[in-house]
Short mmCIF file of C-alpha atoms in Angstrom, two decimals:
data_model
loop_
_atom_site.label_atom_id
_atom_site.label_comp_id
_atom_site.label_asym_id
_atom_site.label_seq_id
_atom_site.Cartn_x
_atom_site.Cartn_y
_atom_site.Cartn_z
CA UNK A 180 7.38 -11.19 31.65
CA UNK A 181 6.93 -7.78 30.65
CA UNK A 182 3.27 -5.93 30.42
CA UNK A 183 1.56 -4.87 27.29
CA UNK A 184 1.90 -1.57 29.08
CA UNK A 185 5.43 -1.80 29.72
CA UNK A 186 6.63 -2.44 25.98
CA UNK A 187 6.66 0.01 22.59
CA UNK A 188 6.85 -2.62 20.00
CA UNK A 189 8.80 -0.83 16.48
CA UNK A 190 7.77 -4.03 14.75
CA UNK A 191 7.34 -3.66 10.80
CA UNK A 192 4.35 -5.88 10.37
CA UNK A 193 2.15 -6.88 11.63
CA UNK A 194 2.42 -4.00 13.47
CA UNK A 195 0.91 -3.05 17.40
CA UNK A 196 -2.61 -2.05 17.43
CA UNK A 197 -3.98 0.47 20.48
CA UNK A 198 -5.01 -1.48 23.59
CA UNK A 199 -8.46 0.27 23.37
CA UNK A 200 -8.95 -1.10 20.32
CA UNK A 201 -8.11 -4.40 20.91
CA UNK A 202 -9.65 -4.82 24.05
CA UNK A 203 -13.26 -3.63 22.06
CA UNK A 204 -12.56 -6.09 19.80
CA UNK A 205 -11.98 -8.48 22.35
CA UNK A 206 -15.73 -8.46 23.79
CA UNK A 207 -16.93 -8.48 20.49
CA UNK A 208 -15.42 -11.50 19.31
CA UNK A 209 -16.85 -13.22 22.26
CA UNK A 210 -20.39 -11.27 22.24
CA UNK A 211 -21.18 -8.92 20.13
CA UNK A 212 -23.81 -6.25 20.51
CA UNK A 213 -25.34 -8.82 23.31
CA UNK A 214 -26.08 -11.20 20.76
CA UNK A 215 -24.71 -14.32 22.46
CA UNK A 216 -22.30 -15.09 19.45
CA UNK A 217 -19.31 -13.62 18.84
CA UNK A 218 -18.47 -11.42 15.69
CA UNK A 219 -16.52 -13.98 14.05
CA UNK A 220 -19.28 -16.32 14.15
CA UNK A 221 -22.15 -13.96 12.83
CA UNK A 222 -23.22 -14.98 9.28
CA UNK A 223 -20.99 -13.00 6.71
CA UNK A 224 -24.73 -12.15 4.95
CA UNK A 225 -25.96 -10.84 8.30
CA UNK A 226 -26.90 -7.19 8.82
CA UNK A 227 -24.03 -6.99 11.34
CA UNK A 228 -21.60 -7.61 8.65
CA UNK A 229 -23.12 -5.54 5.92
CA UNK A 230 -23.14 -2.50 8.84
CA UNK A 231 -19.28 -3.21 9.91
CA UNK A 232 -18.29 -3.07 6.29
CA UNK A 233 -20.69 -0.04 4.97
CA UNK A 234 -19.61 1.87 8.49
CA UNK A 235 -15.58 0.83 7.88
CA UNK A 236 -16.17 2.65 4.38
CA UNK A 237 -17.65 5.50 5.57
CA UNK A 238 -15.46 6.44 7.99
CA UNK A 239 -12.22 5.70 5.56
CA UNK A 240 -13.64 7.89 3.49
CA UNK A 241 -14.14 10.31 5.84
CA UNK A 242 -10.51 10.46 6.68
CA UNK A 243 -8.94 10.29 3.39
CA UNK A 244 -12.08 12.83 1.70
CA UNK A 245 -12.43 9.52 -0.65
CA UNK A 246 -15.45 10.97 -2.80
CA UNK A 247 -17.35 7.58 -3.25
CA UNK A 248 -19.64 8.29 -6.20
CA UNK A 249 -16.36 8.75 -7.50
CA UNK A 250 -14.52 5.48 -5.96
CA UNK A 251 -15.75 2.10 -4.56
CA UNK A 252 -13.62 1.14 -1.57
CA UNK A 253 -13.30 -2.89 -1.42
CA UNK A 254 -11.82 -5.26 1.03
CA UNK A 255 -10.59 -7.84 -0.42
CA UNK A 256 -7.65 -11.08 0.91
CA UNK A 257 -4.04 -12.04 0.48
CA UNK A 258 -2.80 -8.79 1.42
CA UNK A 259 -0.58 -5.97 -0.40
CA UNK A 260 1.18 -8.97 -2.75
CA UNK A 261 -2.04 -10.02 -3.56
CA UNK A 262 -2.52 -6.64 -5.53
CA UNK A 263 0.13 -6.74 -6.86
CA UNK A 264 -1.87 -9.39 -9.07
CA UNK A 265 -5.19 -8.06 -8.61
CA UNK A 266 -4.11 -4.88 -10.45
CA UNK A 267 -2.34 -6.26 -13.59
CA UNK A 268 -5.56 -8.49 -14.20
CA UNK A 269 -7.80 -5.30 -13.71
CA UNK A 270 -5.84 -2.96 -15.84
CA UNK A 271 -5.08 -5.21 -18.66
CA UNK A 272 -8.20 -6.27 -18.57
CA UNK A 273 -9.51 -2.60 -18.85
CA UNK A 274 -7.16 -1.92 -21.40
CA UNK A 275 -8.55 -4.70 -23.55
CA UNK A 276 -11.72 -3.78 -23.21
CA UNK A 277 -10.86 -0.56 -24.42
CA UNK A 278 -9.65 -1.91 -27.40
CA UNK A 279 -12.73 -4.03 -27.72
CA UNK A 280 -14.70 -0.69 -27.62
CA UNK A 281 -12.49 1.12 -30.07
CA UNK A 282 -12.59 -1.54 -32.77
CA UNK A 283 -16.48 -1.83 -32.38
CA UNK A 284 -16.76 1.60 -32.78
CA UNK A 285 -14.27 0.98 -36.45
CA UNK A 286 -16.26 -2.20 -37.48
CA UNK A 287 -20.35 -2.97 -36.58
CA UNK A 288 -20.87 -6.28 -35.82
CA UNK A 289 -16.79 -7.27 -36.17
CA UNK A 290 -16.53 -11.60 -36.19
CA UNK A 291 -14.71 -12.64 -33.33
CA UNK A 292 -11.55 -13.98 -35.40
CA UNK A 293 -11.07 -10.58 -36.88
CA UNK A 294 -11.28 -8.72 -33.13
CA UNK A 295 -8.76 -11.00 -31.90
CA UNK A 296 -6.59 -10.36 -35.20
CA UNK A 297 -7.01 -6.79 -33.88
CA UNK A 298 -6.36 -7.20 -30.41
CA UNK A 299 -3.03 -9.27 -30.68
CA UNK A 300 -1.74 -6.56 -33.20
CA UNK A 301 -2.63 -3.54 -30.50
CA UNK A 302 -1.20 -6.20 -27.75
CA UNK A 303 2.05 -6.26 -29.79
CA UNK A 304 2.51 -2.95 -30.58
CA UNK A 305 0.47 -0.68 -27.67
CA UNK A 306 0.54 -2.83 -24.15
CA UNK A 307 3.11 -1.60 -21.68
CA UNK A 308 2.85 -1.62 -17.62
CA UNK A 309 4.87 1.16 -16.13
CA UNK A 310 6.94 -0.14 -12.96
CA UNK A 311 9.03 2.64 -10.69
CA UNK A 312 11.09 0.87 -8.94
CA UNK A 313 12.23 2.62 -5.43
CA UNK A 314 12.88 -0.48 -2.74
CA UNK A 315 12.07 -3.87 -2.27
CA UNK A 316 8.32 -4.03 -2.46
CA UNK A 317 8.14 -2.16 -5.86
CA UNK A 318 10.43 -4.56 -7.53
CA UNK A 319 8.29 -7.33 -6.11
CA UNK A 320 4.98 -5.86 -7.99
CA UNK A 321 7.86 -5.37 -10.65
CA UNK A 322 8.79 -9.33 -10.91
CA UNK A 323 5.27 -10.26 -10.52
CA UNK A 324 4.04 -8.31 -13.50
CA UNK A 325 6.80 -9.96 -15.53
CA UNK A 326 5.80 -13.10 -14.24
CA UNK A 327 2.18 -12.62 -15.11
CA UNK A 328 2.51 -11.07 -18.59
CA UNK A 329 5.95 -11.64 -19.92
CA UNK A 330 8.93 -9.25 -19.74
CA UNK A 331 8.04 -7.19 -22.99
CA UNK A 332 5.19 -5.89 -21.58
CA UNK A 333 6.72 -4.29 -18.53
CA UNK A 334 8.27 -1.22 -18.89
CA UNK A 335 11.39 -0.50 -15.96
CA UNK A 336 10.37 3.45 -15.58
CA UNK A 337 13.39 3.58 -13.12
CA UNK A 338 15.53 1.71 -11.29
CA UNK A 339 16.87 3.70 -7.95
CA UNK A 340 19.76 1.15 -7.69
CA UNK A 341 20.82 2.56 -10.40
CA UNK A 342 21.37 5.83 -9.17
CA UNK A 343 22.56 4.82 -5.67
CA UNK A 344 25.59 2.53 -6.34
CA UNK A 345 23.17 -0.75 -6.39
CA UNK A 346 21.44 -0.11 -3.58
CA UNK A 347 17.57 1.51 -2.69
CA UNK A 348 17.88 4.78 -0.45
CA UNK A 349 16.89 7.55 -2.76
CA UNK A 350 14.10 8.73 -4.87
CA UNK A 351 15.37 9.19 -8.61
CA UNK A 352 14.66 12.57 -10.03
CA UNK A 353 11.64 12.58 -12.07
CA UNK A 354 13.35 13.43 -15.19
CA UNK A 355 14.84 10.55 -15.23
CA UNK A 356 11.65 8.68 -15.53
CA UNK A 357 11.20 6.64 -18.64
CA UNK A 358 7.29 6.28 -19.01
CA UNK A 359 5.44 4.92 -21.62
CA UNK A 360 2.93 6.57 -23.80
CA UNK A 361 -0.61 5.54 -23.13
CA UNK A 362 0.64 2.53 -20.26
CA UNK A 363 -2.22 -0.19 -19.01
CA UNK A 364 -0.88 1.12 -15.20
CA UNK A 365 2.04 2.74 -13.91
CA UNK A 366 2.88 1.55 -10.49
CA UNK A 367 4.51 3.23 -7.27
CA UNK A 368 4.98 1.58 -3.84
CA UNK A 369 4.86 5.37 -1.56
CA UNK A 370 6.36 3.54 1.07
CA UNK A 371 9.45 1.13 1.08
CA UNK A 372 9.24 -0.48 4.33
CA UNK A 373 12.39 -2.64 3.72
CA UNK A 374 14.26 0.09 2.69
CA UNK A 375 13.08 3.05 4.64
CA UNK A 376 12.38 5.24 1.84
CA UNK A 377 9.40 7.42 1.48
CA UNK A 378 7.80 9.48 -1.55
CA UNK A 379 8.00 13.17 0.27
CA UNK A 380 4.93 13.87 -2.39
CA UNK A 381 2.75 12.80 -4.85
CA UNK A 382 5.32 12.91 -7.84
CA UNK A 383 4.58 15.54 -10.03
CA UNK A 384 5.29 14.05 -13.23
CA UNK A 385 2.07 11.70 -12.84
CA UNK A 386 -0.40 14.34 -11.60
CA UNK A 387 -3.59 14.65 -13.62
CA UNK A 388 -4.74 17.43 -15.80
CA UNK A 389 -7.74 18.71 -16.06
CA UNK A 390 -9.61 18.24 -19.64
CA UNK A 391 -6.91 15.58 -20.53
CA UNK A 392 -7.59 12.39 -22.65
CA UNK A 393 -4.30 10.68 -21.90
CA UNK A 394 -3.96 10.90 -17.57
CA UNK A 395 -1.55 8.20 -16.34
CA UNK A 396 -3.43 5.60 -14.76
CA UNK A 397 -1.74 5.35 -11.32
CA UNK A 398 -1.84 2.67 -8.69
CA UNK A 399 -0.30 3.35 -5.81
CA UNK A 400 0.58 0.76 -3.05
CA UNK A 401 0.41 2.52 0.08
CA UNK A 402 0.38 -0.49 2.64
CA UNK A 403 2.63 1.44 5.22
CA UNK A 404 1.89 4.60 5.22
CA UNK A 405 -1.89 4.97 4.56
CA UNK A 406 -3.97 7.44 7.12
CA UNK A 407 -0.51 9.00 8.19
CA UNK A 408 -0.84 11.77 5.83
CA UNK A 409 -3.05 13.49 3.51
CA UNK A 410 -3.37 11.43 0.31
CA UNK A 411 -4.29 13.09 -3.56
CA UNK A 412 -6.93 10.17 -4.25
CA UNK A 413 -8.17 12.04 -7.38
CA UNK A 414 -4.93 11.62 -9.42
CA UNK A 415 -4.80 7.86 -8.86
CA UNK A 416 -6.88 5.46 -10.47
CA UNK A 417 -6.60 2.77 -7.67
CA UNK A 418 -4.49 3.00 -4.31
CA UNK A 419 -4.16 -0.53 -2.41
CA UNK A 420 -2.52 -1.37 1.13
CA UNK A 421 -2.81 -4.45 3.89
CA UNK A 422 -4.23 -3.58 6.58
CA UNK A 423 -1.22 -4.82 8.99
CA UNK A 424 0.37 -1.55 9.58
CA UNK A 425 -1.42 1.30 10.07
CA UNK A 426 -5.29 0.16 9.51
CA UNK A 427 -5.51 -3.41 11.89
CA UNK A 428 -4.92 -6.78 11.09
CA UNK A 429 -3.56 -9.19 8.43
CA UNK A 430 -6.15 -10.96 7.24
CA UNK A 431 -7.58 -8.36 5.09
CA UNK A 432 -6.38 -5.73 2.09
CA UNK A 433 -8.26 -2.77 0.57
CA UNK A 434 -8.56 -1.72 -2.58
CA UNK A 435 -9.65 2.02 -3.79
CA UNK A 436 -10.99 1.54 -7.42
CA UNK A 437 -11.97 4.35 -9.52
CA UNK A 438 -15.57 3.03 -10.60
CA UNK A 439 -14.59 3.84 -14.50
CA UNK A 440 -12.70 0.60 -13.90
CA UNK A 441 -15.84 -0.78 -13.12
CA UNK A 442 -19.00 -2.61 -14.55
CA UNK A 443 -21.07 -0.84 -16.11
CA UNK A 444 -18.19 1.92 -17.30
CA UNK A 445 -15.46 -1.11 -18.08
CA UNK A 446 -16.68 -4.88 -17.78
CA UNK A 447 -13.79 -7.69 -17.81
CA UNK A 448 -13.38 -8.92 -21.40
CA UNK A 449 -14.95 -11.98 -21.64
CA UNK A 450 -12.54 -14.97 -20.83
CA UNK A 451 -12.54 -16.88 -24.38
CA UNK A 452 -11.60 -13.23 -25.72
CA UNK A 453 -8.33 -13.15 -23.11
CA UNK A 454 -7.14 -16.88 -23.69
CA UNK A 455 -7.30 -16.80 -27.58
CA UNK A 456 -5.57 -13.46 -27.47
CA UNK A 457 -2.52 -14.93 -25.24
CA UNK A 458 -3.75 -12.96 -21.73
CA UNK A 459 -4.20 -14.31 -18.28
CA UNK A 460 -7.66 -14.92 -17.23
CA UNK A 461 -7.81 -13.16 -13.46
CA UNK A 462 -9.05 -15.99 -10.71
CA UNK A 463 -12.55 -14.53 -9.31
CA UNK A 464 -11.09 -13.25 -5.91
CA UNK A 465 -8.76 -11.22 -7.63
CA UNK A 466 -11.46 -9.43 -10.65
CA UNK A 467 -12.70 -6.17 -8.29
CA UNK A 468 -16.22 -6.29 -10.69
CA UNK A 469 -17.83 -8.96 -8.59
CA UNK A 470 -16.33 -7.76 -5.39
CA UNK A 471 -17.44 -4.63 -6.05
CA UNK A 472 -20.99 -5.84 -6.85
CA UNK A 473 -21.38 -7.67 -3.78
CA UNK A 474 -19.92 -5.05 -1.30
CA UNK A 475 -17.07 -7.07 -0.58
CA UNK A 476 -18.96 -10.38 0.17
CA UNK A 477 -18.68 -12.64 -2.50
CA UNK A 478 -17.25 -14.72 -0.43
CA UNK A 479 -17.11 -15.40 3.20
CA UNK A 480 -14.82 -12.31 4.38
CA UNK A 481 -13.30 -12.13 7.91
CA UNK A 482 -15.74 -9.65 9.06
CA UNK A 483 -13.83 -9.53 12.78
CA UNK A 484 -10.65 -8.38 10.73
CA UNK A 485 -13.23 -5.42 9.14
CA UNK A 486 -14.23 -4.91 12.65
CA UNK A 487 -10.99 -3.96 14.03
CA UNK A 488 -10.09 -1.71 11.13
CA UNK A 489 -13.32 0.00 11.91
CA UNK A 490 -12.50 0.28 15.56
CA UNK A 491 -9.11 1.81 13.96
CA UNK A 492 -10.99 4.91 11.97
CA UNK A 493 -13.22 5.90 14.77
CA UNK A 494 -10.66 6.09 17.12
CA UNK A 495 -8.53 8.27 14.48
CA UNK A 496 -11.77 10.32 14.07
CA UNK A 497 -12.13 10.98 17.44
CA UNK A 498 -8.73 11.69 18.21
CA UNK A 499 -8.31 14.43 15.16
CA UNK A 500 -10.84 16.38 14.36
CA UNK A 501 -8.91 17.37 11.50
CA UNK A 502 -8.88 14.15 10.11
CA UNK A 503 -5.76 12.76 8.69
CA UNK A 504 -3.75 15.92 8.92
CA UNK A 505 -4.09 15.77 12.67
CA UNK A 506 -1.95 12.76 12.55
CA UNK A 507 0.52 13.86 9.68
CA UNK A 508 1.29 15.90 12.05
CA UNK A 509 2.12 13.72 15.12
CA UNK A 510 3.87 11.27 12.47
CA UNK A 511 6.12 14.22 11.18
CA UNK A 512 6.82 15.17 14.94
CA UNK A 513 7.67 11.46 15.77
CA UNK A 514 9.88 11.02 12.84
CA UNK A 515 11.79 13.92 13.81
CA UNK A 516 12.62 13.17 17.13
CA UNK A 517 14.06 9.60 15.91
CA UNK A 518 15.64 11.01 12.81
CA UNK A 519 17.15 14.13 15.19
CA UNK A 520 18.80 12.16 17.74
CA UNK A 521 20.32 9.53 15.05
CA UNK A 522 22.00 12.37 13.34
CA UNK A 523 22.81 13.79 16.44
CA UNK A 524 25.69 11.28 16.79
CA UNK A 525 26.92 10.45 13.28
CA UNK A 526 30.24 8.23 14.32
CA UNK A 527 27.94 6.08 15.89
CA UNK A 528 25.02 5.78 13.82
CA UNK A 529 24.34 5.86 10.14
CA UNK A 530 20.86 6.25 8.69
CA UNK A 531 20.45 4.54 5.58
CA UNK A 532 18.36 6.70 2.79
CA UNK A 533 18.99 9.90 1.91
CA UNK A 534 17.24 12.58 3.12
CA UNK A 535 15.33 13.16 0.77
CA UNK A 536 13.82 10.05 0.55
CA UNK A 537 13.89 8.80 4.52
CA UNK A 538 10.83 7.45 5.52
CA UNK A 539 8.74 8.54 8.09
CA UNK A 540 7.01 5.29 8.85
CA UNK A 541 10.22 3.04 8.82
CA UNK A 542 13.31 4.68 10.23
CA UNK A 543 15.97 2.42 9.23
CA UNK A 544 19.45 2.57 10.25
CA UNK A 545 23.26 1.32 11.29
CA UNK A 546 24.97 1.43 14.56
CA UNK A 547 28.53 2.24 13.54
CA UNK A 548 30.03 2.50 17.09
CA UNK A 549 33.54 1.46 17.60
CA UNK A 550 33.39 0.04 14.02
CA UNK A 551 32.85 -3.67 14.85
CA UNK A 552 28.81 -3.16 13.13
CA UNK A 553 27.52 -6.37 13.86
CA UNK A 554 28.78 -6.33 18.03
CA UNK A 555 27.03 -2.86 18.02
CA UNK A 556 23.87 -3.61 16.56
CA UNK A 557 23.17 -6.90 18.82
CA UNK A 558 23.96 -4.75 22.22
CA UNK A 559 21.49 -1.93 20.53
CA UNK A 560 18.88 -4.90 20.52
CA UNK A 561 19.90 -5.84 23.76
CA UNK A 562 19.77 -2.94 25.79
CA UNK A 563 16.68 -1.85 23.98
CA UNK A 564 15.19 -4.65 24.51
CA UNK A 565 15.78 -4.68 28.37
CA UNK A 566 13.70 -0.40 28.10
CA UNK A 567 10.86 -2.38 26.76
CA UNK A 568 11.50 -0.97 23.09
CA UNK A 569 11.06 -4.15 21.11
CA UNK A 570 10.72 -4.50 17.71
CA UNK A 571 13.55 -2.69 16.55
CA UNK A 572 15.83 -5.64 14.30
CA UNK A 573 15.74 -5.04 10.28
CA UNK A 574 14.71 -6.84 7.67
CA UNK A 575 16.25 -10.16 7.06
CA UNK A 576 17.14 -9.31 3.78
CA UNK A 577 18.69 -5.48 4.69
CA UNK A 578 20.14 -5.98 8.47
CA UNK A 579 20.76 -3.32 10.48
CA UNK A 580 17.93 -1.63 12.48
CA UNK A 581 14.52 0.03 11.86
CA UNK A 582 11.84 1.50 14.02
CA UNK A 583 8.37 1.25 12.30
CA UNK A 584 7.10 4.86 13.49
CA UNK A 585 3.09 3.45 12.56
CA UNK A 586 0.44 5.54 14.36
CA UNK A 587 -0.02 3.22 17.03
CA UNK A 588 3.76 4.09 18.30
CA UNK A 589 2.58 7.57 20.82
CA UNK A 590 4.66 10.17 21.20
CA UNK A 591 6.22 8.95 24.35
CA UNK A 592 7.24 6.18 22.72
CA UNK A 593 8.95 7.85 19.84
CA UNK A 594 10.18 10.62 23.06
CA UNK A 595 11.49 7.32 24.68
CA UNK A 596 13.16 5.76 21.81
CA UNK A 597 15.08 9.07 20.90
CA UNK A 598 16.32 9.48 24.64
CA UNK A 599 17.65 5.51 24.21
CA UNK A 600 19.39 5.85 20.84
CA UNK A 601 21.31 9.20 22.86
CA UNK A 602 22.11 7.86 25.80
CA UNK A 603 23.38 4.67 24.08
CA UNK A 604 26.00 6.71 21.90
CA UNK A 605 26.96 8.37 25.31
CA UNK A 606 27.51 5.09 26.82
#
């Protein structure tokens, strides 16, 4: 059996973590701090857990210059699909209360039956969630939002199957975007790890502008490609991502929440208010208000999975003293050496997205060679395998191949891939 050492493991998720790390986090979840108990099985209400959490924050924010009187920085459970929940019950739920405020500010004192006469006429008329659609995992937050709320409150912003003969691989121009005025949310995935596409920038059409009433509200799920680049935190009102990529470990997600979302700014409507009115109710895990108020304890978190993600930051912190651009740039450098020697060799290989939209996190591609695709591919695996580079087979749903470039993957590794996918072609 092969060493740890020995192996670069492409995998999309859950992805490798550095052997430093997890050999820290080892010894701690057997003793920690030379307490005779392991982290796992410190009290979730202990000092040690309220440090790992408050110290996990800082030093996220650190990286990303999150300005946290600004935003509250939660970790919550079940992962990237979980917020794709989380933030439909949190927006319309701000969005009601909004209405609430406006039709309090019309009417003193307005009876309950007349405020939900109100609110179902604004629901009618005014509620729309934006969804751009780009790969697999946005039309997942898509569906779930239609499954939640009912197709006529979802608007499709754009579909990039439809400008890619059915399939995802390109990033729609933006004025093709179909927003709605005023939306409850308008949703972008920045990373498509099925698909291998990638957001080259924060899209222009949904910046904000200074002195303006009407901002988008903007979520952004950026599960797999957080702390690989620079991020404009400011023009989103909440940014979400599992940590499984580039952070640590499933078992935890986080959630960036702009506090106007927030208690005292924006309570939750109350729940008789949501059921009379024909709303979902959000389950407690899933409201941020009382996660927020509790620093992320309300329940009993998995403070080891905090730990590692911790672990994670100060090792990025220590590595770049320029923060997250230090590894943009090593990301951008790894890409390229991939993406060069795939292109290198086009009758043999065939990257999927365009160029414009090609991921640097998930490099996903076709070996072409001698036209029988699916021989090709399973001696790619094979001989890839047997160089230690594991990892590398594509979604179930997609085929083909993809090498998940996350910042654990070093240089060499990336150097070592590249020098494989050549000589193979040459073979």
């Amino acid at each position: 059996m092969p060493s740890r050492s020995e192996i670069t493991y492409f995998g999309a998720g859950p992805a490798a973590l550095p052997t430093d790390v997890l050999e820290t986090a080892a010894k701690a979840l057997v003793d920690y701090n030379g307490t005779g108990l392991g982290i796992a099985e410190h009290s979730h209400r202990s000092q040690y857990a309220t440090d790992i959490i408050n110290n996990a924050k800082n030093d996220l924010a650190s990286y990303l210059d999150i300005d946290q009187s600004v935003y509250d920085i939660l970790f919550m459970q079940a992962g990237g699909t979980g917020e794709f929940s989380a933030v439909v019950y949190n927006l319309v739920g701000a969005w009601v209360q909004n209405k609430i405020f406006e039709a309090s500010k019309e009417v003193t004192d307005i009876p309950q039956d007349e405020l939900v006469r109100r609110l179902k006429e604004k629901i009618a008329n005014e509620l729309k969630l934006d969804y751009i659609v780009t790969g697999s995992w946005s039309l997942k937050a898509y569906e779930e939002a239609i499954r939640l709320l009912g197709k006529e409150y979802v608007n499709l912003v754009v579909d990039a199957r439809e400008h890619n003969n059915g399939k995802f691989g390109v990033i729609p121009d933006e004025s093709t975007w179909k927003l709605s005025e005023n939306a409850a949310l308008v949703y972008y995935c920045d990373n498509e790890t099925v698909d291998g596409v990638e957001f080259p920038a924060f899209p222009e059409i949904l910046r904000s502008k200074p002195d303006s009433d009407s901002n988008p509200i903007v979520v952004a799920d950026m599960s797999s490609n957080i702390l690989s680049r620079r991020v404009p935190v400011n023009d989103h009102s909440i940014i979400f991502f599992g940590a499984q990529k580039n952070l640590g470990s499933a078992g935890v997600a986080v959630a960036v929440v702009k506090k106007t979302f927030l208690p005292p700014v924006t309570p939750q409507p109350q729940p008789d208010i949501m059921r009379k009115i024909g709303l979902p109710v959000p389950p407690i895990m899933m409201e941020y208000a009382p996660i927020a108020k509790n620093n992320s304890l309300y329940n009993t978190l998995s403070i080891f999975d905090v730990f590692i993600a911790g672990q994670v930051l100060k090792k990025l912190l220590a590595t770049y003293p320029d923060k997250v651009d230090g590894q943009r740039k090593v990301a951008e450098q790894k890409a390229q050496l991939i993406y060069g020697a795939l292109d290198k060799f086009p009758d043999v290989y065939k990257v999927v997205p365009s160029k414009g939209a090609r991921s640097r996190m998930n490099i996903c591609f076709r070996v072409i060679k001698n036209g029988d695709v699916d021989a090709a591919e399973k001696e790619f695996l094979a001989q890839a395998t047997k160089l230690g580079l594991t990892g590398l087979k594509g979604h179930r749903s997609v085929g083909g191949m993809r090498a998940s470039n996350y910042n654990s993957i070093s240089l060499e590794g990336a150097q070592k891939l590249a020098k494989f996918i050549a000589d193979f072609a040459q073979s």
